[in-house]
Tab-separated table of C-alpha atoms in Angstrom:
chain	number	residue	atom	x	y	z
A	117	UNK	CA	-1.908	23.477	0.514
A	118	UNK	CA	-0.726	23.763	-3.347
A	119	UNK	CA	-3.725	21.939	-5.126
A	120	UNK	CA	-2.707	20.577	-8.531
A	121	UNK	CA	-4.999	20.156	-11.706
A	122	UNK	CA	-4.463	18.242	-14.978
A	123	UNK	CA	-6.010	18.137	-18.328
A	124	UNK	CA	-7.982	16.628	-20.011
A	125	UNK	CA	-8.783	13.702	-17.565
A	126	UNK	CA	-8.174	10.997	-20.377
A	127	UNK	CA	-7.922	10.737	-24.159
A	128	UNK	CA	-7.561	8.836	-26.987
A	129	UNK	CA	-4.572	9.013	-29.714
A	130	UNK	CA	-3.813	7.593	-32.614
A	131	UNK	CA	-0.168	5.571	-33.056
A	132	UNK	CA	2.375	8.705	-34.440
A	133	UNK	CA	-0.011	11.266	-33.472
A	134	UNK	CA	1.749	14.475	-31.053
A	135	UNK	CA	-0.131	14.219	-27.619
A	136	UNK	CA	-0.401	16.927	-25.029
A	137	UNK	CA	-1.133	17.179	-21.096
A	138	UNK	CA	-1.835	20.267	-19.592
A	139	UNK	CA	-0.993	21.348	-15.439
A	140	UNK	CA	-1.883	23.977	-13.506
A	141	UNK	CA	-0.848	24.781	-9.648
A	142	UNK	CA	-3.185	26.659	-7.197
A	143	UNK	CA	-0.233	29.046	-6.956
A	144	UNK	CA	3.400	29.572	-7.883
A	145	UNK	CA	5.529	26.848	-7.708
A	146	UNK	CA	8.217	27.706	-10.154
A	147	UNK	CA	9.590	25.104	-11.885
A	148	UNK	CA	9.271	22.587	-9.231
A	149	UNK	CA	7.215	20.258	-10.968
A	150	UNK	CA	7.776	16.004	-12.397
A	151	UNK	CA	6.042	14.009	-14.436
A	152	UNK	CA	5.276	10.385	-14.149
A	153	UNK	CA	4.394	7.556	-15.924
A	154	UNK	CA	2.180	4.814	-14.253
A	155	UNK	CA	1.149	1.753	-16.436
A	156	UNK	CA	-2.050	-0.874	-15.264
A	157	UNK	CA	-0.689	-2.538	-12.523
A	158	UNK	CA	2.653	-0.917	-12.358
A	159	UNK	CA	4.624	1.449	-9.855
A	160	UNK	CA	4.674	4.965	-11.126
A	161	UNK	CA	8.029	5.773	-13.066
A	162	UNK	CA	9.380	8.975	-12.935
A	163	UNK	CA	10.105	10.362	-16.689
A	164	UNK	CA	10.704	14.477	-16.316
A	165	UNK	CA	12.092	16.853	-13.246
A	166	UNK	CA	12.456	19.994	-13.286
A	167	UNK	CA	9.482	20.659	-15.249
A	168	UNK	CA	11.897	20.118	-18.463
A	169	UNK	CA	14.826	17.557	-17.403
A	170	UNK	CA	14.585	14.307	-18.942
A	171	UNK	CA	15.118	11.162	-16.787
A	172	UNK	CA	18.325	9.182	-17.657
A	173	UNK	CA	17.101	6.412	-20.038
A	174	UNK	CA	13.849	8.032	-20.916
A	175	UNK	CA	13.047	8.182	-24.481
A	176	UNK	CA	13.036	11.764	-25.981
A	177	UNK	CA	9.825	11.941	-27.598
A	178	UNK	CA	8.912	12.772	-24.316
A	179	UNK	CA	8.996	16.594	-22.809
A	180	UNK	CA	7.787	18.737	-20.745
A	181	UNK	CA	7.623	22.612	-20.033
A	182	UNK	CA	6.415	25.301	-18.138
A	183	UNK	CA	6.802	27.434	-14.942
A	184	UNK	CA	5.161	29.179	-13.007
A	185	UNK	CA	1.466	27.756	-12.532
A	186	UNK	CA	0.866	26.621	-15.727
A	187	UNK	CA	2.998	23.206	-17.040
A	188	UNK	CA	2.902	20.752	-20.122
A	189	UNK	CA	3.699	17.331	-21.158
A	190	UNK	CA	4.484	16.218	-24.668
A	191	UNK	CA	4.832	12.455	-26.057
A	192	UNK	CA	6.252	14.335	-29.653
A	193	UNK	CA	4.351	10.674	-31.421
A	194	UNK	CA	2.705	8.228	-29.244
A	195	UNK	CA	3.565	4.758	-28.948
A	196	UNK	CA	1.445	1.628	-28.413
A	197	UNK	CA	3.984	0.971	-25.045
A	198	UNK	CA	2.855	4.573	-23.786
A	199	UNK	CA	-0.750	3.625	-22.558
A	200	UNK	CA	-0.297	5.321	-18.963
A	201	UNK	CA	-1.842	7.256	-16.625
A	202	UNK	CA	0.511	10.306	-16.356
A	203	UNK	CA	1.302	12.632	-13.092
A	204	UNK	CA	2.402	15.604	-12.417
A	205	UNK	CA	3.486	16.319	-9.076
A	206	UNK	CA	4.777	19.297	-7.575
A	207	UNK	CA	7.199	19.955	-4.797
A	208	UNK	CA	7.758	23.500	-4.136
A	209	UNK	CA	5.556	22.961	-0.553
A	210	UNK	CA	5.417	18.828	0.763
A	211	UNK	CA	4.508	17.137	-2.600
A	212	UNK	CA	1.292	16.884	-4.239
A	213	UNK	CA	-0.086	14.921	-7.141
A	214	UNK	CA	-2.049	16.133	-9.757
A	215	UNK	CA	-5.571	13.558	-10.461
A	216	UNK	CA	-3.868	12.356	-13.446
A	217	UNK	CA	-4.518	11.466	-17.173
A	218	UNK	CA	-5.273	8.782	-18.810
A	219	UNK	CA	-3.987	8.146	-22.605
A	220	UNK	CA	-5.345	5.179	-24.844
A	221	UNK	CA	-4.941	4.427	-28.065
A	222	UNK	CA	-7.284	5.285	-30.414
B	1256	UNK	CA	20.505	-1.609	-9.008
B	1257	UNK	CA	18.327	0.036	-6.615
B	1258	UNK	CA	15.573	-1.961	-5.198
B	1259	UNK	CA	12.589	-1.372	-2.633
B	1260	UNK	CA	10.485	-3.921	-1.105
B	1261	UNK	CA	7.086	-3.119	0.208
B	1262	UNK	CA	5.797	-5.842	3.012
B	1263	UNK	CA	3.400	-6.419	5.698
B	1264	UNK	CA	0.090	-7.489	6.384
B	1265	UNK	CA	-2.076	-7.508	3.068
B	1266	UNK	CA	-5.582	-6.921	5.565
B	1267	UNK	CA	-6.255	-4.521	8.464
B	1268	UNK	CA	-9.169	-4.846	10.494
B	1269	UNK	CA	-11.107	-0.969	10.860
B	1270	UNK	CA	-9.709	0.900	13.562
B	1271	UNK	CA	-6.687	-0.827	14.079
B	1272	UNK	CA	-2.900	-0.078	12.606
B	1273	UNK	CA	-1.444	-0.615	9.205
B	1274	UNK	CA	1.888	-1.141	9.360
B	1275	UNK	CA	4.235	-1.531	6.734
B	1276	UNK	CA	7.857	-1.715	6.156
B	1277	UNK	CA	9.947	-1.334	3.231
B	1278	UNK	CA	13.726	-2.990	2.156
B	1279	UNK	CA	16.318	-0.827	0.335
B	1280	UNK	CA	18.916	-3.507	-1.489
B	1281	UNK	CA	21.273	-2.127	-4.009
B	1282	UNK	CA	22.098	1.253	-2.007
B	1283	UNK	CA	22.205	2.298	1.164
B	1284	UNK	CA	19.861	3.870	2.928
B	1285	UNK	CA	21.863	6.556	4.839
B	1286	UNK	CA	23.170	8.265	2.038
B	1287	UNK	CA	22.797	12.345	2.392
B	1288	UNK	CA	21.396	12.401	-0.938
B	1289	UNK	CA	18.037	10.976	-0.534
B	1290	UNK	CA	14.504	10.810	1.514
B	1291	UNK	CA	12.564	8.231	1.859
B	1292	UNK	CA	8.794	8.024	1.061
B	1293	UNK	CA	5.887	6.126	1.371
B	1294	UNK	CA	2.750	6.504	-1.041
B	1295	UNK	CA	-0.779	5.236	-1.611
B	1296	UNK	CA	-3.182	4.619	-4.296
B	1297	UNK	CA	-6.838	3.387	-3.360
B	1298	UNK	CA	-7.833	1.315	-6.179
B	1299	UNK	CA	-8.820	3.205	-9.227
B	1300	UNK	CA	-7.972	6.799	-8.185
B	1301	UNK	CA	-4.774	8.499	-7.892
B	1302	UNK	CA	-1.560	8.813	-5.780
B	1303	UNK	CA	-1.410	10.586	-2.654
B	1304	UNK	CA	2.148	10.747	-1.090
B	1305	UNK	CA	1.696	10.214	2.892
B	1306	UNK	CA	5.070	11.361	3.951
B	1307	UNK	CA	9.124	10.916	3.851
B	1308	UNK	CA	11.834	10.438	6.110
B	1309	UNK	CA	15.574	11.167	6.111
B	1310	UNK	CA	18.074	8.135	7.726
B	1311	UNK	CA	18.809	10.761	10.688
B	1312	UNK	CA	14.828	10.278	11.331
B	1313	UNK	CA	13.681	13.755	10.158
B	1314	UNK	CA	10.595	13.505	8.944
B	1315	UNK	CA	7.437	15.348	6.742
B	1316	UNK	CA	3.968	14.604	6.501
B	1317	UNK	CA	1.043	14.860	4.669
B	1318	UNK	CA	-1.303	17.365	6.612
B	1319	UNK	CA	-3.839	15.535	5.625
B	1320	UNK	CA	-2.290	12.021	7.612
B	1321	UNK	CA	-0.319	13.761	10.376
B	1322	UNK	CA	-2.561	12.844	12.944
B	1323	UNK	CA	-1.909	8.822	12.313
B	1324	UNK	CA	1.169	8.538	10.449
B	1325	UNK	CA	4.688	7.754	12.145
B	1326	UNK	CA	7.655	6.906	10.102
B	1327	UNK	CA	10.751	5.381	11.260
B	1328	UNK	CA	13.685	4.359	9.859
B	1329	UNK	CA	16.293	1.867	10.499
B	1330	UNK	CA	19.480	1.909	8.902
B	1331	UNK	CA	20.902	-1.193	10.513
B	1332	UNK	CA	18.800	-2.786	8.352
B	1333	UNK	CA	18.112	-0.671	5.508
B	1334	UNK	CA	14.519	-0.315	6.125
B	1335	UNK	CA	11.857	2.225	7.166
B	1336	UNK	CA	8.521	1.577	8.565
B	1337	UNK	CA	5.281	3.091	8.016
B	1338	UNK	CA	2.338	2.715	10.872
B	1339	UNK	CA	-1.051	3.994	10.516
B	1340	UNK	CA	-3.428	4.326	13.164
B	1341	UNK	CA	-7.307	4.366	13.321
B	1342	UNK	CA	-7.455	2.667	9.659
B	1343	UNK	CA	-11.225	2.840	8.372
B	1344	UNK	CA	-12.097	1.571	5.029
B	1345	UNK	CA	-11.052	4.843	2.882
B	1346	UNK	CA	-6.989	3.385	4.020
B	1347	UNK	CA	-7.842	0.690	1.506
B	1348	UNK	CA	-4.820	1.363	-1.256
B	1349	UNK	CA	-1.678	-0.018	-2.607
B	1350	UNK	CA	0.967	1.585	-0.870
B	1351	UNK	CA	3.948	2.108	-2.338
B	1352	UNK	CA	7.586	3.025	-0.707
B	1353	UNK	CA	9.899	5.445	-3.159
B	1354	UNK	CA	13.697	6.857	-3.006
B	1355	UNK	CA	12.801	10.697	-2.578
B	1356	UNK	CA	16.144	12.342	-4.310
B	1357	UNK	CA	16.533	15.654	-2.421
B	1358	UNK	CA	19.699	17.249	-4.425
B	1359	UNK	CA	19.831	17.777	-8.041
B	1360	UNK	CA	16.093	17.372	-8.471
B	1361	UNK	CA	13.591	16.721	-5.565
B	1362	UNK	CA	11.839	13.758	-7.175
B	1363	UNK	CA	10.613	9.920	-6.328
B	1364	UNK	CA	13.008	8.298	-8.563
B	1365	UNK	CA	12.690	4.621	-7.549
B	1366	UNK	CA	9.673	3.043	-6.206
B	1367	UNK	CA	9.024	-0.543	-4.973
B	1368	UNK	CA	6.376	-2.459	-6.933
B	1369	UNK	CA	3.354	-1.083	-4.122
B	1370	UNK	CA	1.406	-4.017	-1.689
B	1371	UNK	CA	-2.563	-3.747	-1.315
B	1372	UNK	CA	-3.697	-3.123	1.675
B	1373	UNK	CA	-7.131	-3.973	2.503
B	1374	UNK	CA	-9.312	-2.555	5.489
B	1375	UNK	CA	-11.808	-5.006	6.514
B	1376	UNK	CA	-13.268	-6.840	9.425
């Protein structure tokens, strides 16, 4: 089983300020890693594939990169309507979520 | 526009089965392009995807679920089912059916709005 880690578990941002979420795979997955996007009470939305492709309709400030084992998600300056819990999920073997993390406003 | 519709019984009693059945409206589900999934969240923790099926009725699993988890599909009526078997009080989640895109990107790219499903006696 691929095991999937994220980091940190939850932080706190200020409005404007660059904000960065860090995933690593248990092994080699290539770039066959998302991102979501799940607000309180909300089904998760999907915003990157690909580890880099942006979801139609997704605003750019948001990114993502890696390969390999090691991934990361960008919100370039954070917005009060981005309070989430973000995912990463990969699918190189079934699929498997990451624990996600939480961002707030600070 | 694309919609999926989670239903079924909101409470379970321990050891019997949760089953669960989702709508597809906007689309149909026996397009080549596309899985279907189903998903869970107990409250207050994360997601764990339980397993996906294709409108031929190939399907994956979770490893972890295998044992109790059949999905089935119906594309008369542009649904597909989940049952779980043996429930105990750790099935207690919002589950949550998904469009799992399979070419272009692999990816769960629309999701119903998840039903709670409770375990309890």
């Amino acid at each position: 089983d691929i095991q999937m880690t994220q980091s940190p578990s939850s932080l706190s941002a200020s409005v404007g300020d660059r904000v960065t979420i860090t995933c690593q795979a248990s092994q080699d997955i290539s770039n066959y890693l998302n991102w979501y996007q799940q607000k309180p009470g909300k089904a998760p939305k999907l915003l990157i594939y690909d580890a880099s492709n942006l979801e139609t309709g997704v605003p750019s400030r948001f990114s993502g990169s890696g390969s390999g084992t090691d991934f990361t998600f960008t919100i370039s300056s954070l917005q009060p309507e981005d309070i989430a819990t973000y995912y990463c999920q990969q699918y190189d073997n079934l699929l498997t979520f990451g624990p996600g993390t939480k961002v707030d406003i600070k | 526009q694309l919609q999926l519709q989670e239903s079924g019984p909101g409470l379970v009693k321990p050891s019997e089965t949760l089953s669960l059945t989702c709508t597809v409206s906007g689309g149909s589900i026996s397009s080549s392009s596309y899985y279907w999934g189903w998903i869970r969240q107990p409250p207050g923790k994360g997601l764990e995807w339980i397993g996906s099926i294709y409108y031929s009725g190939s399907t994956y699993y979770n490893p972890s679920l295998k044992s109790r988890v059949t999905i089935s599909v119906d594309t008369s009526k542009n649904q597909f089912s989940l049952k779980l078997s043996s429930v105990t009080a750790a099935d207690t989640a919002v589950y949550y059916c998904a469009r799992h895109r399979i070419v272009g990107a692999t990816s769960l790219d629309y999701w119903g709005q998840g039903t709670l499903v409770t375990v309890s006696s």
